[in-house]
PDB file of C-alpha atoms in Angstrom:
ATOM      1  CA  UNK A   1     100.400  88.555  87.717  1.00  0.00           C
ATOM      2  CA  UNK A   2      99.135  90.514  90.649  1.00  0.00           C
ATOM      3  CA  UNK A   3     101.264  93.221  92.273  1.00  0.00           C
ATOM      4  CA  UNK A   4     100.166  91.991  95.701  1.00  0.00           C
ATOM      5  CA  UNK A   5     101.435  88.452  95.030  1.00  0.00           C
ATOM      6  CA  UNK A   6     104.784  89.818  93.892  1.00  0.00           C
ATOM      7  CA  UNK A   7     104.951  92.097  96.945  1.00  0.00           C
ATOM      8  CA  UNK A   8     104.330  89.087  99.167  1.00  0.00           C
ATOM      9  CA  UNK A   9     107.258  87.246  97.532  1.00  0.00           C
ATOM     10  CA  UNK A  10     109.402  90.364  97.985  1.00  0.00           C
ATOM     11  CA  UNK A  11     108.513  90.450 101.680  1.00  0.00           C
ATOM     12  CA  UNK A  12     109.305  86.761 102.162  1.00  0.00           C
ATOM     13  CA  UNK A  13     112.632  87.026 100.356  1.00  0.00           C
ATOM     14  CA  UNK A  14     113.505  90.187 102.279  1.00  0.00           C
ATOM     15  CA  UNK A  15     112.708  88.469 105.573  1.00  0.00           C
ATOM     16  CA  UNK A  16     114.996  85.583 104.653  1.00  0.00           C
ATOM     17  CA  UNK A  17     117.678  87.918 103.287  1.00  0.00           C
ATOM     18  CA  UNK A  18     117.814  90.120 106.393  1.00  0.00           C
ATOM     19  CA  UNK A  19     117.995  87.102 108.708  1.00  0.00           C
ATOM     20  CA  UNK A  20     120.792  85.392 106.779  1.00  0.00           C
ATOM     21  CA  UNK A  21     122.932  88.132 105.249  1.00  0.00           C
ATOM     22  CA  UNK A  22     122.756  91.097 107.610  1.00  0.00           C
ATOM     23  CA  UNK A  23     124.286  91.288 111.071  1.00  0.00           C
ATOM     24  CA  UNK A  24     121.877  91.005 113.988  1.00  0.00           C
ATOM     25  CA  UNK A  25     121.282  94.464 115.443  1.00  0.00           C
ATOM     26  CA  UNK A  26     121.819  96.216 112.087  1.00  0.00           C
ATOM     27  CA  UNK A  27     119.150  98.937 111.751  1.00  0.00           C
ATOM     28  CA  UNK A  28     118.912  98.121 108.066  1.00  0.00           C
ATOM     29  CA  UNK A  29     117.106  94.897 108.974  1.00  0.00           C
ATOM     30  CA  UNK A  30     114.140  96.776 110.461  1.00  0.00           C
ATOM     31  CA  UNK A  31     114.144  99.354 107.675  1.00  0.00           C
ATOM     32  CA  UNK A  32     114.126  96.733 104.928  1.00  0.00           C
ATOM     33  CA  UNK A  33     111.455  94.630 106.628  1.00  0.00           C
ATOM     34  CA  UNK A  34     109.250  97.665 107.244  1.00  0.00           C
ATOM     35  CA  UNK A  35     109.603  98.834 103.643  1.00  0.00           C
ATOM     36  CA  UNK A  36     108.783  95.335 102.330  1.00  0.00           C
ATOM     37  CA  UNK A  37     105.852  95.013 104.732  1.00  0.00           C
ATOM     38  CA  UNK A  38     104.563  98.488 103.894  1.00  0.00           C
ATOM     39  CA  UNK A  39     104.666  97.683 100.187  1.00  0.00           C
ATOM     40  CA  UNK A  40     102.594  94.569 100.662  1.00  0.00           C
ATOM     41  CA  UNK A  41     100.201  95.930 103.281  1.00  0.00           C
ATOM     42  CA  UNK A  42      99.417  99.178 101.478  1.00  0.00           C
ATOM     43  CA  UNK A  43      98.481  97.316  98.312  1.00  0.00           C
ATOM     44  CA  UNK A  44      95.998  95.263 100.356  1.00  0.00           C
ATOM     45  CA  UNK A  45      94.682  98.293 102.264  1.00  0.00           C
ATOM     46  CA  UNK A  46      94.329 100.290  99.046  1.00  0.00           C
ATOM     47  CA  UNK A  47      92.329  97.500  97.494  1.00  0.00           C
ATOM     48  CA  UNK A  48      90.004  97.379 100.492  1.00  0.00           C
ATOM     49  CA  UNK A  49      89.647 101.166 100.518  1.00  0.00           C
ATOM     50  CA  UNK A  50      88.591 101.147  96.863  1.00  0.00           C
ATOM     51  CA  UNK A  51      85.014 100.307  97.814  1.00  0.00           C
ATOM     52  CA  UNK A  52      84.638 103.592  99.690  1.00  0.00           C
ATOM     53  CA  UNK A  53      87.309 105.965  98.386  1.00  0.00           C
ATOM     54  CA  UNK A  54      89.201 105.943  95.104  1.00  0.00           C
ATOM     55  CA  UNK A  55      91.271 108.829  96.455  1.00  0.00           C
ATOM     56  CA  UNK A  56      92.417 106.747  99.460  1.00  0.00           C
ATOM     57  CA  UNK A  57      93.067 103.788  97.162  1.00  0.00           C
ATOM     58  CA  UNK A  58      95.374 105.940  95.002  1.00  0.00           C
ATOM     59  CA  UNK A  59      97.200 107.313  98.052  1.00  0.00           C
ATOM     60  CA  UNK A  60      97.777 103.846  99.539  1.00  0.00           C
ATOM     61  CA  UNK A  61      98.924 102.427  96.205  1.00  0.00           C
ATOM     62  CA  UNK A  62     101.403 105.310  95.958  1.00  0.00           C
ATOM     63  CA  UNK A  63     102.648 104.567  99.495  1.00  0.00           C
ATOM     64  CA  UNK A  64     103.143 100.910  98.508  1.00  0.00           C
ATOM     65  CA  UNK A  65     105.133 101.946  95.440  1.00  0.00           C
ATOM     66  CA  UNK A  66     107.254 104.400  97.431  1.00  0.00           C
ATOM     67  CA  UNK A  67     107.963 101.778 100.105  1.00  0.00           C
ATOM     68  CA  UNK A  68     109.126  99.273  97.516  1.00  0.00           C
ATOM     69  CA  UNK A  69     111.268 101.948  95.850  1.00  0.00           C
ATOM     70  CA  UNK A  70     112.893 102.574  99.248  1.00  0.00           C
ATOM     71  CA  UNK A  71     113.567  98.842  99.581  1.00  0.00           C
ATOM     72  CA  UNK A  72     115.049  98.832  96.072  1.00  0.00           C
ATOM     73  CA  UNK A  73     117.616 101.406  97.171  1.00  0.00           C
ATOM     74  CA  UNK A  74     118.484  99.268 100.223  1.00  0.00           C
ATOM     75  CA  UNK A  75     119.222  96.271  98.001  1.00  0.00           C
ATOM     76  CA  UNK A  76     121.231  98.413  95.561  1.00  0.00           C
ATOM     77  CA  UNK A  77     123.190  99.887  98.490  1.00  0.00           C
ATOM     78  CA  UNK A  78     123.849  96.411  99.870  1.00  0.00           C
ATOM     79  CA  UNK A  79     125.427  95.330  96.593  1.00  0.00           C
ATOM     80  CA  UNK A  80     127.340  98.580  96.046  1.00  0.00           C
ATOM     81  CA  UNK A  81     128.979  98.857  99.483  1.00  0.00           C
ATOM     82  CA  UNK A  82     130.042  95.196  99.360  1.00  0.00           C
ATOM     83  CA  UNK A  83     131.396  95.492  95.812  1.00  0.00           C
ATOM     84  CA  UNK A  84     128.919  92.933  94.535  1.00  0.00           C
ATOM     85  CA  UNK A  85     127.579  93.156  91.012  1.00  0.00           C
ATOM     86  CA  UNK A  86     124.102  94.408  90.247  1.00  0.00           C
ATOM     87  CA  UNK A  87     122.781  92.619  87.186  1.00  0.00           C
ATOM     88  CA  UNK A  88     121.894  94.996  84.375  1.00  0.00           C
ATOM     89  CA  UNK A  89     121.035  94.434  80.711  1.00  0.00           C
ATOM     90  CA  UNK A  90     123.908  92.508  79.188  1.00  0.00           C
ATOM     91  CA  UNK A  91     124.808  90.598  82.339  1.00  0.00           C
ATOM     92  CA  UNK A  92     124.670  86.836  81.634  1.00  0.00           C
ATOM     93  CA  UNK A  93     122.075  86.253  84.383  1.00  0.00           C
ATOM     94  CA  UNK A  94     119.922  89.359  83.805  1.00  0.00           C
ATOM     95  CA  UNK A  95     117.488  87.954  81.227  1.00  0.00           C
ATOM     96  CA  UNK A  96     117.146  84.666  83.058  1.00  0.00           C
ATOM     97  CA  UNK A  97     116.273  86.255  86.417  1.00  0.00           C
ATOM     98  CA  UNK A  98     113.934  88.726  84.706  1.00  0.00           C
ATOM     99  CA  UNK A  99     112.055  85.906  82.968  1.00  0.00           C
ATOM    100  CA  UNK A 100     111.901  83.848  86.163  1.00  0.00           C
ATOM    101  CA  UNK A 101     110.671  86.826  88.221  1.00  0.00           C
ATOM    102  CA  UNK A 102     107.838  87.416  85.759  1.00  0.00           C
ATOM    103  CA  UNK A 103     106.785  83.756  85.567  1.00  0.00           C
ATOM    104  CA  UNK A 104     104.145  81.938  87.572  1.00  0.00           C
ATOM    105  CA  UNK A 105     106.807  79.444  88.666  1.00  0.00           C
ATOM    106  CA  UNK A 106     108.365  81.975  90.999  1.00  0.00           C
ATOM    107  CA  UNK A 107     105.401  81.697  93.372  1.00  0.00           C
ATOM    108  CA  UNK A 108     105.917  77.957  93.727  1.00  0.00           C
ATOM    109  CA  UNK A 109     109.710  77.781  93.571  1.00  0.00           C
ATOM    110  CA  UNK A 110     111.073  80.749  95.494  1.00  0.00           C
ATOM    111  CA  UNK A 111     110.840  79.172  98.995  1.00  0.00           C
ATOM    112  CA  UNK A 112     113.005  76.242  97.935  1.00  0.00           C
ATOM    113  CA  UNK A 113     115.516  78.556  96.235  1.00  0.00           C
ATOM    114  CA  UNK A 114     116.167  80.805  99.220  1.00  0.00           C
ATOM    115  CA  UNK A 115     118.777  78.554 100.880  1.00  0.00           C
ATOM    116  CA  UNK A 116     120.416  77.828  97.499  1.00  0.00           C
ATOM    117  CA  UNK A 117     121.024  81.448  96.476  1.00  0.00           C
ATOM    118  CA  UNK A 118     123.906  83.571  97.715  1.00  0.00           C
ATOM    119  CA  UNK A 119     123.345  87.128  98.915  1.00  0.00           C
ATOM    120  CA  UNK A 120     124.079  88.792  95.563  1.00  0.00           C
ATOM    121  CA  UNK A 121     121.710  86.453  93.696  1.00  0.00           C
ATOM    122  CA  UNK A 122     118.867  87.063  96.177  1.00  0.00           C
ATOM    123  CA  UNK A 123     119.467  90.814  96.137  1.00  0.00           C
ATOM    124  CA  UNK A 124     119.371  90.843  92.325  1.00  0.00           C
ATOM    125  CA  UNK A 125     116.234  88.697  92.287  1.00  0.00           C
ATOM    126  CA  UNK A 126     114.555  91.108  94.692  1.00  0.00           C
ATOM    127  CA  UNK A 127     115.694  94.133  92.692  1.00  0.00           C
ATOM    128  CA  UNK A 128     114.127  92.566  89.615  1.00  0.00           C
ATOM    129  CA  UNK A 129     110.890  91.741  91.454  1.00  0.00           C
ATOM    130  CA  UNK A 130     110.693  95.244  92.909  1.00  0.00           C
ATOM    131  CA  UNK A 131     111.175  96.819  89.464  1.00  0.00           C
ATOM    132  CA  UNK A 132     108.434  94.607  88.022  1.00  0.00           C
ATOM    133  CA  UNK A 133     106.084  95.309  90.931  1.00  0.00           C
ATOM    134  CA  UNK A 134     106.566  99.077  90.885  1.00  0.00           C
ATOM    135  CA  UNK A 135     105.912  98.975  87.126  1.00  0.00           C
ATOM    136  CA  UNK A 136     102.611  97.179  87.830  1.00  0.00           C
ATOM    137  CA  UNK A 137     101.787  99.669  90.589  1.00  0.00           C
ATOM    138  CA  UNK A 138     102.464 102.652  88.293  1.00  0.00           C
ATOM    139  CA  UNK A 139     100.041 101.178  85.750  1.00  0.00           C
ATOM    140  CA  UNK A 140      97.503 100.507  88.516  1.00  0.00           C
ATOM    141  CA  UNK A 141      97.777 104.101  89.753  1.00  0.00           C
ATOM    142  CA  UNK A 142      97.182 105.384  86.217  1.00  0.00           C
ATOM    143  CA  UNK A 143      94.016 103.262  85.981  1.00  0.00           C
ATOM    144  CA  UNK A 144      92.882 104.386  89.443  1.00  0.00           C
ATOM    145  CA  UNK A 145      93.383 108.016  88.415  1.00  0.00           C
ATOM    146  CA  UNK A 146      91.370 107.452  85.217  1.00  0.00           C
ATOM    147  CA  UNK A 147      88.504 105.978  87.256  1.00  0.00           C
ATOM    148  CA  UNK A 148      88.674 108.912  89.657  1.00  0.00           C
ATOM    149  CA  UNK A 149      88.593 111.434  86.812  1.00  0.00           C
ATOM    150  CA  UNK A 150      85.707 109.665  85.058  1.00  0.00           C
ATOM    151  CA  UNK A 151      83.544 108.800  88.048  1.00  0.00           C
ATOM    152  CA  UNK A 152      84.894 110.960  90.840  1.00  0.00           C
ATOM    153  CA  UNK A 153      85.151 109.833  94.392  1.00  0.00           C
ATOM    154  CA  UNK A 154      82.386 108.498  96.590  1.00  0.00           C
ATOM    155  CA  UNK A 155      81.435 112.043  97.698  1.00  0.00           C
ATOM    156  CA  UNK A 156      80.973 113.167  94.109  1.00  0.00           C
ATOM    157  CA  UNK A 157      78.993 110.046  93.216  1.00  0.00           C
ATOM    158  CA  UNK A 158      76.739 110.487  96.242  1.00  0.00           C
ATOM    159  CA  UNK A 159      76.187 114.164  95.413  1.00  0.00           C
ATOM    160  CA  UNK A 160      75.156 113.259  91.864  1.00  0.00           C
ATOM    161  CA  UNK A 161      72.821 110.541  93.159  1.00  0.00           C
ATOM    162  CA  UNK A 162      71.326 112.912  95.742  1.00  0.00           C
ATOM    163  CA  UNK A 163      70.733 115.635  93.110  1.00  0.00           C
ATOM    164  CA  UNK A 164      69.111 113.027  90.869  1.00  0.00           C
ATOM    165  CA  UNK A 165      66.770 111.939  93.668  1.00  0.00           C
ATOM    166  CA  UNK A 166      65.924 115.533  94.585  1.00  0.00           C
ATOM    167  CA  UNK A 167      65.281 116.415  90.914  1.00  0.00           C
ATOM    168  CA  UNK A 168      62.998 113.376  90.481  1.00  0.00           C
ATOM    169  CA  UNK A 169      61.254 114.180  93.770  1.00  0.00           C
ATOM    170  CA  UNK A 170      60.648 117.809  92.733  1.00  0.00           C
ATOM    171  CA  UNK A 171      59.255 116.684  89.346  1.00  0.00           C
ATOM    172  CA  UNK A 172      56.606 114.594  91.068  1.00  0.00           C
ATOM    173  CA  UNK A 173      55.107 117.678  92.756  1.00  0.00           C
TER     174      UNK A 173
END
């Protein structure tokens, strides 16, 4: 499953969550929406940047991960200050939500589930999705760094190509 697809689900759920469970005018609404949006958008921008700059791709992927980690804290805070349970290993619903969040079905089913879930269930679903997505982003960043170390950035690749052309040109004289 693609980190971008999961980030899009996180954004949609966060939009619904902030509109239905937070009080209008609460600054947290804007902060959560911006963090969710930034997570999604920076994944897309990083992917687009990859054609010209691996370095920029890595930076944007890191921004996406950091934004989602910020959103994670907002959801954890929401549960904590309202004395609502965060589902951890051993909680009866933990494994079920974790399996659902990692399945393909989530992409089809989540819109119909939004009005059926209470605030704690949606927050825990989002926490699970964020943890899965940041895991995927960490792995992606590792791969991006490997590519950068092996091939270098565009500047390095162009320098190598230019030296190769100049060397071949000088050999022909």
